[in-house]
CSV table of C-alpha atoms in Angstrom, one decimal:
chain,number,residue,atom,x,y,z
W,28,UNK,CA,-34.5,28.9,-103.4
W,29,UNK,CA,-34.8,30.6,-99.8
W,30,UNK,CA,-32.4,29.4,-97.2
W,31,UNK,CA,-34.5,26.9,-95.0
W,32,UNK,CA,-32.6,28.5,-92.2
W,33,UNK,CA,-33.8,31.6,-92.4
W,34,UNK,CA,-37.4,30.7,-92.8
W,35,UNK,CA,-36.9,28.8,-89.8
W,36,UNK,CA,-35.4,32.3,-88.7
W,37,UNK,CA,-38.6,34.6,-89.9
W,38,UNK,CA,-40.9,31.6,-88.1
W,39,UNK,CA,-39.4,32.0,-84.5
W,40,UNK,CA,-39.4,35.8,-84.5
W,41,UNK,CA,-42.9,35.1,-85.6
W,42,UNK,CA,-43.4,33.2,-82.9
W,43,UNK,CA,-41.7,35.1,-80.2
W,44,UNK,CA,-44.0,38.1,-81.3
W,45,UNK,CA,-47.0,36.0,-81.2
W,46,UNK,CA,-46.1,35.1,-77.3
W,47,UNK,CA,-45.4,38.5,-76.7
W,48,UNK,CA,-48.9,39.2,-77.3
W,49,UNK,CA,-50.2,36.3,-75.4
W,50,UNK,CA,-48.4,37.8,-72.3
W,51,UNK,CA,-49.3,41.2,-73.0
W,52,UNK,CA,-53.0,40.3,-73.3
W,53,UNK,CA,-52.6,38.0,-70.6
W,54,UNK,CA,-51.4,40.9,-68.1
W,55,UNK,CA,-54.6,43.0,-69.2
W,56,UNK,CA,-57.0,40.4,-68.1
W,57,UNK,CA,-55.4,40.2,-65.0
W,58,UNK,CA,-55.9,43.9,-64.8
W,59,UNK,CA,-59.5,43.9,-65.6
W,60,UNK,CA,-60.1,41.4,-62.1
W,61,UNK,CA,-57.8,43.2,-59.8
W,62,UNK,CA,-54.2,41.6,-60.1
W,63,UNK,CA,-52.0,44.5,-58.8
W,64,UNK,CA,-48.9,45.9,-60.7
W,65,UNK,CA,-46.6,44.1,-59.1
W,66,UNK,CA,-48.1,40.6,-60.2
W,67,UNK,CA,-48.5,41.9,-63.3
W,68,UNK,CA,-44.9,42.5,-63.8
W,69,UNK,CA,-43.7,39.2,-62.1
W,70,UNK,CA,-46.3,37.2,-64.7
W,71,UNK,CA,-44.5,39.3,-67.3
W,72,UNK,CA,-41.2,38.6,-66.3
W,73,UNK,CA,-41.5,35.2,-65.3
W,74,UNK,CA,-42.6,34.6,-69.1
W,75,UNK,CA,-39.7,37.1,-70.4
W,76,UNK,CA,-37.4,34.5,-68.4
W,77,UNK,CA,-38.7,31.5,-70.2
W,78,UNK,CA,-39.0,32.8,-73.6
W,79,UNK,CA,-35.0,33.5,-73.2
W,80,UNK,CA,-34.1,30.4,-71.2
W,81,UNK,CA,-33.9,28.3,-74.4
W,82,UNK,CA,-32.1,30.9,-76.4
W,83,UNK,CA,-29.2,31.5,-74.0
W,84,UNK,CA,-28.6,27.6,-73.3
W,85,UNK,CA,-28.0,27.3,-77.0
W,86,UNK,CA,-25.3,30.2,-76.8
W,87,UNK,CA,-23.6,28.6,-73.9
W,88,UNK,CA,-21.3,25.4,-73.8
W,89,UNK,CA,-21.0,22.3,-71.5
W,90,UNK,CA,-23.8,20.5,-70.2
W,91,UNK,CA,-24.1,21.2,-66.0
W,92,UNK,CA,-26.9,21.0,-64.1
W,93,UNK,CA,-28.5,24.8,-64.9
W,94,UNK,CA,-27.6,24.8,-68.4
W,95,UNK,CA,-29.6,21.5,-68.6
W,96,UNK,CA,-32.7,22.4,-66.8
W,97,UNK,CA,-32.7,26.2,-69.1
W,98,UNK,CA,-33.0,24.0,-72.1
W,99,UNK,CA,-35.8,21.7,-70.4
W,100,UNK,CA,-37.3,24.4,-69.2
W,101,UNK,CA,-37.2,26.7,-72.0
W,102,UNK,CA,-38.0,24.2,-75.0
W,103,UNK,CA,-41.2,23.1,-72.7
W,104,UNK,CA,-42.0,27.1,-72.4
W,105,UNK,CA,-41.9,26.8,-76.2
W,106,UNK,CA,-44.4,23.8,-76.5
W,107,UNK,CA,-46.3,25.5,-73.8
W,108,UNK,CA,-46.9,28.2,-76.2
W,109,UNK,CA,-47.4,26.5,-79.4
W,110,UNK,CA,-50.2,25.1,-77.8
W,111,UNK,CA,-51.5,28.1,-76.0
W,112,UNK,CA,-51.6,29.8,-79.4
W,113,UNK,CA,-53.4,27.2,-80.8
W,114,UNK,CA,-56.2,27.5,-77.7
W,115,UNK,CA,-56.1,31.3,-78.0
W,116,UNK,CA,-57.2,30.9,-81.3
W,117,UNK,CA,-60.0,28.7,-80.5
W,118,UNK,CA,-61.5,30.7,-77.8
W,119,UNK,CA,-61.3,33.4,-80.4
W,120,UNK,CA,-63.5,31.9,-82.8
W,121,UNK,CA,-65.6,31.3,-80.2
W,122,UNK,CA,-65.7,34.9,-78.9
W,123,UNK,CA,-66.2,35.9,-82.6
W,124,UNK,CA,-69.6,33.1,-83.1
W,125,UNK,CA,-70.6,34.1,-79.2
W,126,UNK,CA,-71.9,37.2,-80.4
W,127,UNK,CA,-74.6,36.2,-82.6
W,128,UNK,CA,-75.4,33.4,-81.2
W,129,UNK,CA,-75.3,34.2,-77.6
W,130,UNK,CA,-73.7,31.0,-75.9
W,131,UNK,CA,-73.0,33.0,-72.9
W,132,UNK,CA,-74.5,36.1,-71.9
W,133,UNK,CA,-71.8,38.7,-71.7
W,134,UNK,CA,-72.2,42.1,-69.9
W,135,UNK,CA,-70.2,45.0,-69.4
W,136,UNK,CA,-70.3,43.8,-65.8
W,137,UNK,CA,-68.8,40.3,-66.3
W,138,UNK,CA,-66.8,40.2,-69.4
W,139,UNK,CA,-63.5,41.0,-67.5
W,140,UNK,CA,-64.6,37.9,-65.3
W,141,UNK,CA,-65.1,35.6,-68.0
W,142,UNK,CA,-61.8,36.9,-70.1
W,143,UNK,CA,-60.2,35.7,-66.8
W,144,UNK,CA,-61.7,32.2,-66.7
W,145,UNK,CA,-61.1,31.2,-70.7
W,146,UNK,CA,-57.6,32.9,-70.3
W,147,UNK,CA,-57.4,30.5,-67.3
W,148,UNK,CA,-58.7,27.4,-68.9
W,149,UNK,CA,-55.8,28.0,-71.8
W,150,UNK,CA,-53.1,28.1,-69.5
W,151,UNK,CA,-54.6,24.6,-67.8
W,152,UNK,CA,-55.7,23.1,-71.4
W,153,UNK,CA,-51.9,23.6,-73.0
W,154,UNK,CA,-50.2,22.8,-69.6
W,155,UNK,CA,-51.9,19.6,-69.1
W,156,UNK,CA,-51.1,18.7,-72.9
W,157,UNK,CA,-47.7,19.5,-73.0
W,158,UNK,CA,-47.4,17.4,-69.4
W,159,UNK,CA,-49.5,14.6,-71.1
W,160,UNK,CA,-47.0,14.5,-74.3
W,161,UNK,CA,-43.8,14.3,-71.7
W,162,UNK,CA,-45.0,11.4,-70.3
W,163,UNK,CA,-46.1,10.2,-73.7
W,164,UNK,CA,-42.4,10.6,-75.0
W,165,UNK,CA,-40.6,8.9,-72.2
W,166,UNK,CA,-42.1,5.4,-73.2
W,167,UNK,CA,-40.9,4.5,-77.1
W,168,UNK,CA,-42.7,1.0,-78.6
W,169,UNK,CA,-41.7,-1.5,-80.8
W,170,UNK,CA,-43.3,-1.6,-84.2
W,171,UNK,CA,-42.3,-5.1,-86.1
W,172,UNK,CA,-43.3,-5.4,-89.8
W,173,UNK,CA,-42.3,-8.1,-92.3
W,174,UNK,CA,-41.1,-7.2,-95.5
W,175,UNK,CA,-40.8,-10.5,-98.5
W,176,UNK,CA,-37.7,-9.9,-100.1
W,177,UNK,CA,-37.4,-11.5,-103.7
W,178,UNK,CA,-36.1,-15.6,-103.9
W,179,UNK,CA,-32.5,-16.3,-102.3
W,180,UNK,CA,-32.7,-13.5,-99.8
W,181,UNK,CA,-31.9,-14.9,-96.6
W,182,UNK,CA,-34.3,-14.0,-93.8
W,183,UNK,CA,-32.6,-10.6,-92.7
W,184,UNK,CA,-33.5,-8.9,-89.4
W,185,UNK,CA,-33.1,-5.2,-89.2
W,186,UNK,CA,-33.2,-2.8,-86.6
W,187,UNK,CA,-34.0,0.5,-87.7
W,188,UNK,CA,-33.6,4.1,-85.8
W,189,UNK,CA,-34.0,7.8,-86.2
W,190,UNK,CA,-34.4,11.1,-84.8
W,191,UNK,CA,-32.8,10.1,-81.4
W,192,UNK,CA,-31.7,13.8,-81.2
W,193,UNK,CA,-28.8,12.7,-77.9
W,194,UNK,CA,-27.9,16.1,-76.3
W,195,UNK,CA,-28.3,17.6,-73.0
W,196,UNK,CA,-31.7,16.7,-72.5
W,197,UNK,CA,-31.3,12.9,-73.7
W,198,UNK,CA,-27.7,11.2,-73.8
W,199,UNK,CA,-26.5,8.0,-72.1
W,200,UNK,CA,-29.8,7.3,-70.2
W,201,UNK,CA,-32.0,7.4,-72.7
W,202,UNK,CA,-29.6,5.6,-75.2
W,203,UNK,CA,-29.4,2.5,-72.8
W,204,UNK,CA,-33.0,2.8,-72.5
W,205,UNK,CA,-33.4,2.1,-76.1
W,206,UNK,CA,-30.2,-0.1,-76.2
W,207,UNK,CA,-32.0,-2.0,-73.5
W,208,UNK,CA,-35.3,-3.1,-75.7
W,209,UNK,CA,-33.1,-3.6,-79.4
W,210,UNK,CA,-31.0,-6.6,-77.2
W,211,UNK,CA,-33.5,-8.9,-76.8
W,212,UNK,CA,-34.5,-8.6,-80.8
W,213,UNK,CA,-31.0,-10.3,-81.7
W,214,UNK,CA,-31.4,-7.7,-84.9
W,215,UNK,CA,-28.7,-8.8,-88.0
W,216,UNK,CA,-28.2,-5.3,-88.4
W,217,UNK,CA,-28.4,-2.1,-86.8
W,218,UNK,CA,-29.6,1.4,-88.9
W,219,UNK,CA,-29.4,4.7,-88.0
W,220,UNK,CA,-30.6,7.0,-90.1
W,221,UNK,CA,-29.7,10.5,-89.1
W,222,UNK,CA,-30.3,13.0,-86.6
W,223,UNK,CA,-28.5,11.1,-83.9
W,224,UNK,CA,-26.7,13.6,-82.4
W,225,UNK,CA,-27.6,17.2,-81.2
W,226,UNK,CA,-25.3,20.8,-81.2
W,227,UNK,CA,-25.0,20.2,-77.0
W,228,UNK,CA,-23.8,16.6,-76.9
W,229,UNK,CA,-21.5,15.9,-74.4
W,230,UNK,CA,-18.5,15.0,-76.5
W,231,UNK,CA,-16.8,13.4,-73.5
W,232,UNK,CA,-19.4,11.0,-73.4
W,233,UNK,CA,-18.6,9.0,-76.2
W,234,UNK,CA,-16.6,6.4,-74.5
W,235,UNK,CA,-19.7,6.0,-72.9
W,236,UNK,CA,-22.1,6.0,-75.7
W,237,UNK,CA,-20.0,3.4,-77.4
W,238,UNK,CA,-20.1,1.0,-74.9
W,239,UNK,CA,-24.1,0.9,-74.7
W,240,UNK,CA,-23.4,0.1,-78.4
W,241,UNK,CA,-20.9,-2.6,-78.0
W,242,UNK,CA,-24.2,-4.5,-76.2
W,243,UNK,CA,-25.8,-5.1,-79.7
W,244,UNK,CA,-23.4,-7.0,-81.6
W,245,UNK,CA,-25.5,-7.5,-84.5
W,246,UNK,CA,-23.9,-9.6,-87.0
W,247,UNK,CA,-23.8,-7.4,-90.3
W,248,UNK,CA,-22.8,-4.8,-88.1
W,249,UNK,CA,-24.3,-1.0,-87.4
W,250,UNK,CA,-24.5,1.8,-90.3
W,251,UNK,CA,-26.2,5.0,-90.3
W,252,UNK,CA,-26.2,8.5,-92.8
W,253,UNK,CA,-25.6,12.0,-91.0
W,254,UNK,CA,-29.1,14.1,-91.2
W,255,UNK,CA,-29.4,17.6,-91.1
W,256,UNK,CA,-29.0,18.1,-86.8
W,257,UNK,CA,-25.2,16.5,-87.6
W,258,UNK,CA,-24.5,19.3,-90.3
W,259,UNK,CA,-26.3,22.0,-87.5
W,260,UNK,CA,-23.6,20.8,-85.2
W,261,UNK,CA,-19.5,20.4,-85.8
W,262,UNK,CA,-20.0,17.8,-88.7
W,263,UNK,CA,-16.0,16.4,-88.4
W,264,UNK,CA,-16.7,16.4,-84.9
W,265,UNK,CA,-20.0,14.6,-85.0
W,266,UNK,CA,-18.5,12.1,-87.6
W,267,UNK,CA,-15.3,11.0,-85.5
W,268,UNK,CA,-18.4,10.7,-82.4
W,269,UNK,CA,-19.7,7.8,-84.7
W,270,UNK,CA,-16.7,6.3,-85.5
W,271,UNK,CA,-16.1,6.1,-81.8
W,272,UNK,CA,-19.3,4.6,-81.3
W,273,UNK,CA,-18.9,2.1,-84.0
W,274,UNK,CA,-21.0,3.5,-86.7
W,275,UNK,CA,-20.0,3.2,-90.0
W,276,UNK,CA,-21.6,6.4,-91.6
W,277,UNK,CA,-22.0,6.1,-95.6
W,278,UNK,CA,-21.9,9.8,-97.1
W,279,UNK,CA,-22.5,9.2,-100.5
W,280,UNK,CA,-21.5,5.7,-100.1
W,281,UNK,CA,-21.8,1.6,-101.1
W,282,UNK,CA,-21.3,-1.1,-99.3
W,283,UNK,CA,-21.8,-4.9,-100.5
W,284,UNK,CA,-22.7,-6.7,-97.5
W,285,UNK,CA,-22.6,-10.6,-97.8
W,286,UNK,CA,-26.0,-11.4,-96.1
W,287,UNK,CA,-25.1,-15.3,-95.0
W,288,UNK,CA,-20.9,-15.4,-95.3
W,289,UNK,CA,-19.7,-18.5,-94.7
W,290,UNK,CA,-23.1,-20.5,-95.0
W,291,UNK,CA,-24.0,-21.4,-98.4
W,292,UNK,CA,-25.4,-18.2,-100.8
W,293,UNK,CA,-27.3,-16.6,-98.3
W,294,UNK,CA,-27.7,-13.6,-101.1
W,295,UNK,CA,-25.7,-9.7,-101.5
W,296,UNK,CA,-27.5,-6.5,-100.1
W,297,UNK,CA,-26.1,-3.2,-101.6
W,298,UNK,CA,-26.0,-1.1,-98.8
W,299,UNK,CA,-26.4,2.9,-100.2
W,300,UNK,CA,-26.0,5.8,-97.3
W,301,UNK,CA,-27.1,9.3,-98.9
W,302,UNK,CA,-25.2,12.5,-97.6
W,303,UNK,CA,-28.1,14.6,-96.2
W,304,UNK,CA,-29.4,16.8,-98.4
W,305,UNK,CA,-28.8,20.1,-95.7
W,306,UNK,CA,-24.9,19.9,-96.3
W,307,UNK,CA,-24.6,22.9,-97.7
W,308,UNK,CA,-20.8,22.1,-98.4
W,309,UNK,CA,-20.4,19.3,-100.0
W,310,UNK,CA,-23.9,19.0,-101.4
W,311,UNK,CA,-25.0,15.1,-102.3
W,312,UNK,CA,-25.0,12.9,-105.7
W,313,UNK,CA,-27.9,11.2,-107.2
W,314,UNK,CA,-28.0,7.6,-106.5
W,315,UNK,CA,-26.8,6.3,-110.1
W,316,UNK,CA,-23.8,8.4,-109.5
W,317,UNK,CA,-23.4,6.9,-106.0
W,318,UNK,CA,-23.6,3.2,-107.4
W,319,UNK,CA,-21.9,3.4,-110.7
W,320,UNK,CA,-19.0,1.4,-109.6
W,321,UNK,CA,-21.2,-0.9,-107.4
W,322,UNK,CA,-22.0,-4.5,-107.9
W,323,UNK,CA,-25.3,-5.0,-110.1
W,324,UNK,CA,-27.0,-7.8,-109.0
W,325,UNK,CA,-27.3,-7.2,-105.0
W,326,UNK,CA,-30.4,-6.6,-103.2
W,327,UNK,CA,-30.4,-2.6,-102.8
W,328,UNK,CA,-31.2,-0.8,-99.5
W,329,UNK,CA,-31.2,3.0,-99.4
W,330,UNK,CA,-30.4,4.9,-96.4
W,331,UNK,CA,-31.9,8.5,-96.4
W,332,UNK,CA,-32.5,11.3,-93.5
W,333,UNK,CA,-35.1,13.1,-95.3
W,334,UNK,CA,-37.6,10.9,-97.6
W,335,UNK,CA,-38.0,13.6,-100.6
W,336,UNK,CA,-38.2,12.8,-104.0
W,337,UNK,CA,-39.0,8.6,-103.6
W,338,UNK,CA,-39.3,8.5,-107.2
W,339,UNK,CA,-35.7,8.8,-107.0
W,340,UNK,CA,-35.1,5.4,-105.0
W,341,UNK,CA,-38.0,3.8,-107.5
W,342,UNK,CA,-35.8,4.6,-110.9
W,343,UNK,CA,-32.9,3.6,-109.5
W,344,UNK,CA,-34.1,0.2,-108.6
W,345,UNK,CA,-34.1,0.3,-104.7
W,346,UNK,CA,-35.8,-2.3,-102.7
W,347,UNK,CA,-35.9,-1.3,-99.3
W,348,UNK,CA,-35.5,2.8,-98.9
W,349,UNK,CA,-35.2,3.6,-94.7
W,350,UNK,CA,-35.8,7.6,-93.7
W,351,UNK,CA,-36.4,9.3,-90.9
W,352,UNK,CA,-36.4,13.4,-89.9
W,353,UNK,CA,-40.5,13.8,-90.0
W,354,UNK,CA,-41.2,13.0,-86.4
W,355,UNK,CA,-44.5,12.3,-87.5
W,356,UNK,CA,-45.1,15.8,-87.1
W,357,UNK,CA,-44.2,15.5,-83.3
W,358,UNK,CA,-46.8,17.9,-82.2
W,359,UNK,CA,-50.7,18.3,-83.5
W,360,UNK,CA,-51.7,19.8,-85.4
W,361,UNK,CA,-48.4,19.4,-87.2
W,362,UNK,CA,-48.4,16.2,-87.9
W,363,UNK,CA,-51.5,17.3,-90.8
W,364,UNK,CA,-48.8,19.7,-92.1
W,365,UNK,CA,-46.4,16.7,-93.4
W,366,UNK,CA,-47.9,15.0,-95.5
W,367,UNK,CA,-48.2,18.3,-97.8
W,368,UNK,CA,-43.8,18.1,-97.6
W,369,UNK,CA,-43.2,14.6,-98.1
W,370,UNK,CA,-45.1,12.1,-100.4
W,371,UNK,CA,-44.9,9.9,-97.6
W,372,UNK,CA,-44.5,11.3,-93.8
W,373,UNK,CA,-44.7,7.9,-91.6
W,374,UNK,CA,-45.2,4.4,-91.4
W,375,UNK,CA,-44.5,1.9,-94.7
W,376,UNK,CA,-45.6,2.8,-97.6
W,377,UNK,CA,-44.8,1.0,-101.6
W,378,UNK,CA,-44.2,2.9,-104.9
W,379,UNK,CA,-43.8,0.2,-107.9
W,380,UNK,CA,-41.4,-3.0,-106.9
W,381,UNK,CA,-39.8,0.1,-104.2
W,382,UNK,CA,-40.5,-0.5,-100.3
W,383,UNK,CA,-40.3,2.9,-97.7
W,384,UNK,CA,-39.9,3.2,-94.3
W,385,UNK,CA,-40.5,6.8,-92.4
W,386,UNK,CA,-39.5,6.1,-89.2
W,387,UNK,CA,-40.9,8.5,-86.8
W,388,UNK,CA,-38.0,8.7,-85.0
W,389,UNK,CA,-36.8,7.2,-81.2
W,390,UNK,CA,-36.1,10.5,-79.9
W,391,UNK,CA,-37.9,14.0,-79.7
W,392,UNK,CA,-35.9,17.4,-81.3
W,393,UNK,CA,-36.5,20.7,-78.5
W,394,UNK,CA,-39.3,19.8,-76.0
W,395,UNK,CA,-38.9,15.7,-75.2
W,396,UNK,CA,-42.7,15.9,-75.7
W,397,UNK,CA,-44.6,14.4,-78.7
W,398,UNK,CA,-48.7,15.0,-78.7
W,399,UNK,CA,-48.9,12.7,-81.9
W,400,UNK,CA,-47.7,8.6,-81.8
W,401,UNK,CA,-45.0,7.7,-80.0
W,402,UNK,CA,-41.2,7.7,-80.4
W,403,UNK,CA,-40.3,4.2,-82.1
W,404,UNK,CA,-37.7,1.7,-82.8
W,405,UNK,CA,-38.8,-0.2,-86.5
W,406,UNK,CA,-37.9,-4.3,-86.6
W,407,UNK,CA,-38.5,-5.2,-90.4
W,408,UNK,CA,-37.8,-8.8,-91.0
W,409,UNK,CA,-36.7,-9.6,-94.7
W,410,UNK,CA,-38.0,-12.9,-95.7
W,411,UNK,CA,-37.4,-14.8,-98.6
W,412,UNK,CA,-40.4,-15.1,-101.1
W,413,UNK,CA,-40.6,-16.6,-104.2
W,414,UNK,CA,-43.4,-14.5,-105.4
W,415,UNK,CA,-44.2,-11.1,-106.6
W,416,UNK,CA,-43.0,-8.6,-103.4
W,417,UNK,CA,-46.2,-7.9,-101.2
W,418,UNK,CA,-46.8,-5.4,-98.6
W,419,UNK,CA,-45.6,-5.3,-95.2
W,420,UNK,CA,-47.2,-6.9,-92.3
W,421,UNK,CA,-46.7,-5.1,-88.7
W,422,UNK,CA,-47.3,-5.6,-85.3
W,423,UNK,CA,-46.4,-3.1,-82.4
W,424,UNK,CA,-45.6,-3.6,-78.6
C-alpha cells in the first residue's frame, strides 16, 4: 500500500506545477494587451511570494503576527487556485466548443483582447468564491437529531465535535466561539472526535483552552480519540494538551459510563475510542480486541476519526458509531469525491441495528474557507424507546 503521505506529496507538486502554468499563461496574456515587463515580473512575483508563504510558515515555529498572516495568506492563495484551476478548465472547454460553434467571433485582431477578459473573469470568479466560503466558514450551525435508543436507556444528550483543526489561524477565539453556543445545550456529554489540534498550536495556550472547557461541565464528562492532524503533529505533546484541557482521549480504549448514577437504573453506555488509523507506530486493534475484557451488556458507542470500514462497528454490535475527518469535502467539487472513499461521507446514516454519525467537522483544515455546508456542532439526543430503533430525526439552527 502507497504511503498516503506521499501521494499527498506527488498531489501538491502536482499542484504547484499546475499554478505555475496558470501564472505563466497568465503573464502572456498580459503581454498580448500591452502590460510592460516590469508588471509582468511583479504579477509573477507577487504569485511566486504566495505560492511559498504557506510553505515557509509551516517550517517556522511560534505563532506572531507575520507568521500568522503567511499561513492566512498562503492557504487562501492555495484555495484561490484550486478554484482558478477549476475556472481555467471551464473556459477551456469553452474555447475548445467556441470553435465550431462560434459563440463569439474571434479574430486575429481581438483574441489577445478577449484572452484578457476570460483570464480576468477567472481571477474575479475564484476570488469572489473563496471570499464567499470565508464568510461562509466564520458562522458554524447547530444541527439537532434524535436518535431512540433501545428500552431503559435514559434520555442521553450528546454534544458531538470534529475537525476543529485549533492552530495559528483558529485557537482561543474561535474555541469560545463554539464553547459559547454548546453552553446553552446543557449537553450530558461532550465528544470530540479527532483532528482537534493542528502542527502550529500555540502550546502555551492551553491554560487557556482549558478554561473555555471548564464552561461546559457536562455531566458524563468530555472524551475524544486523536485523528490523523494529532499524529502529523508531536502526538505526546498533543496528548498531555488534552489532558490539560480535560479530555479524556481513549486510544484503543473502554470506558463503562453509568448513564443515571445515583438515580435508579438509568442504563450502562460502553464508551469505545479507536486509535486513528494514521498512527503509523502503534497501529490500532479491531474492536473485539478492544472490548474483550469489557462489560457485555452496556449500550455501545464507538468513537472513530475516519469512518472506514462501518461494517466493522455493525459486527461488533455498535449502537451509536461518531466520525468525523471528511469535512464534507470542504471545497466543491470535492465534496462529489467522498463519497467514492467512505461508504458514508456526512450526515446520519444506519447500517442493520448500527447508527453513524459523519460530522462535518466545526473547524476548516488550511484555508478557514468551506464552499460546501457549513462547519457544525451535532446535538443527538438518545431517547428511550421501547420499539424496534428507527431513524434519526434532525433539525438545524
Amino acid at each position: 500500500m502507497v504511503d498516503t503521505y506521499i501521494i499527498f506529496l506527488f498531489i501538491r507538486a502536482a499542484f504547484i506545477s499546475v499554478c505555475i502554468g496558470i501564472v505563466v499563461h497568465f503573464c502572456v496574456v498580459l503581454r498580448g494587451v500591452g502590460f510592460s515587463l516590469a508588471a509582468r515580473i511583479g504579477v509573477c512575483l507577487v504569485a511566486v511570494l504566495l505560492s511559498l508563504a504557506f510553505i515557509f510558515a509551516r517550517m517556522i515555529e511560534g505563532n506572531s503576527f507575520w507568521l500568522k498572516a503567511m499561513t492566512f495568506f498562503g492557504t487562501f492563495w492555495s484555495a484561490f487556485m484550486l478554484h482558478a484551476i477549476m475556472a481555467w478548465v471551464l473556459v477551456g472547454v469553452f474555447w475548445l466548443f467556441n470553435r465550431p460553434f462560434r459563440w463569439l467571433v474571434v479574430t486575429n485582431e481581438n483574441r489577445a483582447r478577449w484572452r484578457y477578459r476570460f483570464s480576468m473573469g477567472i481571477i474575479g470568479a475564484a476570488f469572489f468564491v473563496c471570499v464567499a466560503g470565508w464568510i461562509n466558514a466564520q458562522f458554524i450551525v447547530v444541527r439537532e437529531e434524535k436518535i431512540y435508543a433501545p428500552e431503559g436507556i435514559t434520555p442521553l444528550r450528546i454534544v458531538l465535535l470534529s475537525d476543529l483543526h485549533l492552530g495559528r489561524l483558529a485557537s482561543v477565539n474561535y474555541l469560545a466561539g463554539i464553547v459559547d453556543k454548546i453552553e446553552p445545550l446543557s449537553p450530558d456529554i461532550v465528544f470530540f472526535v479527532g483532528d482537534i489540534l493542528e502542527y502550529d498550536l500555540d502550546y502555551s495556550e492551553g491554560d487557556a483552552l482549558a478554561a473555555l472547557l471548564q464552561r461546559l461541565k457536562p455531566r458524563l464528562g468530555i472524551w475524544g480519540v486523536m485523528g490523523n492532524h494529532e499524529y502529523i503533529g508531536d502526538s505526546k505533546r498533543n496528548k498531555q494538551l488534552f489532558d490539560q484541557m480535560g479530555i479524556r482521549i481513549l486510544i484503543d480504549q473502554w470506558a463503562e459510563l453509568e448513564v443515571n448514577e445515583g438515580q435508579g437504573d438509568g442504563g450502562k453506555i460502553l464508551l469505545i475510542g479507536r486509535n486513528d488509523r494514521h498512527d503509523r507506530h502503534a497501529g490500532r486493534l479491531p474492536i473485539p480486541e478492544v472490548i474483550k475484557d469489557a462489560p457485555k451488556d452496556a449500550l455501545k458507542i464507538l468513537l472513530d476519526h475516519q469512518p472506514y470500514k462501518l461494517e466493522e462497528a455493525e459486527e461488533a454490535g455498535v449502537f451509536l458509531q461518531l466520525s468525523g475527518h471528511t469535512h464534507n469535502g470542504q471545497f466543491f467539487p470535492i465534496n462529489f469525491v467522498v463519497p467514492s472513499i467512505f461508504e458514508h461521507a456526512h450526515g446520519y446514516y444506519r447500517r442493520g441495528q448500527t447508527h453513524y454519525r459523519v460530522t462535518a467537522g466545526a473547524g476548516s483544515w488550511g484555508a478557514r474557507i468551506r464552499t460546501t455546508g457549513r462547519p457544525e456542532i451535532v446535538v443527538i439526543d438518545l431517547i428511550a424507546h421501547d420499539k424496534e430503533y428507527s431513524d434519526a430525526v434532525s433539525s438545524e439552527r
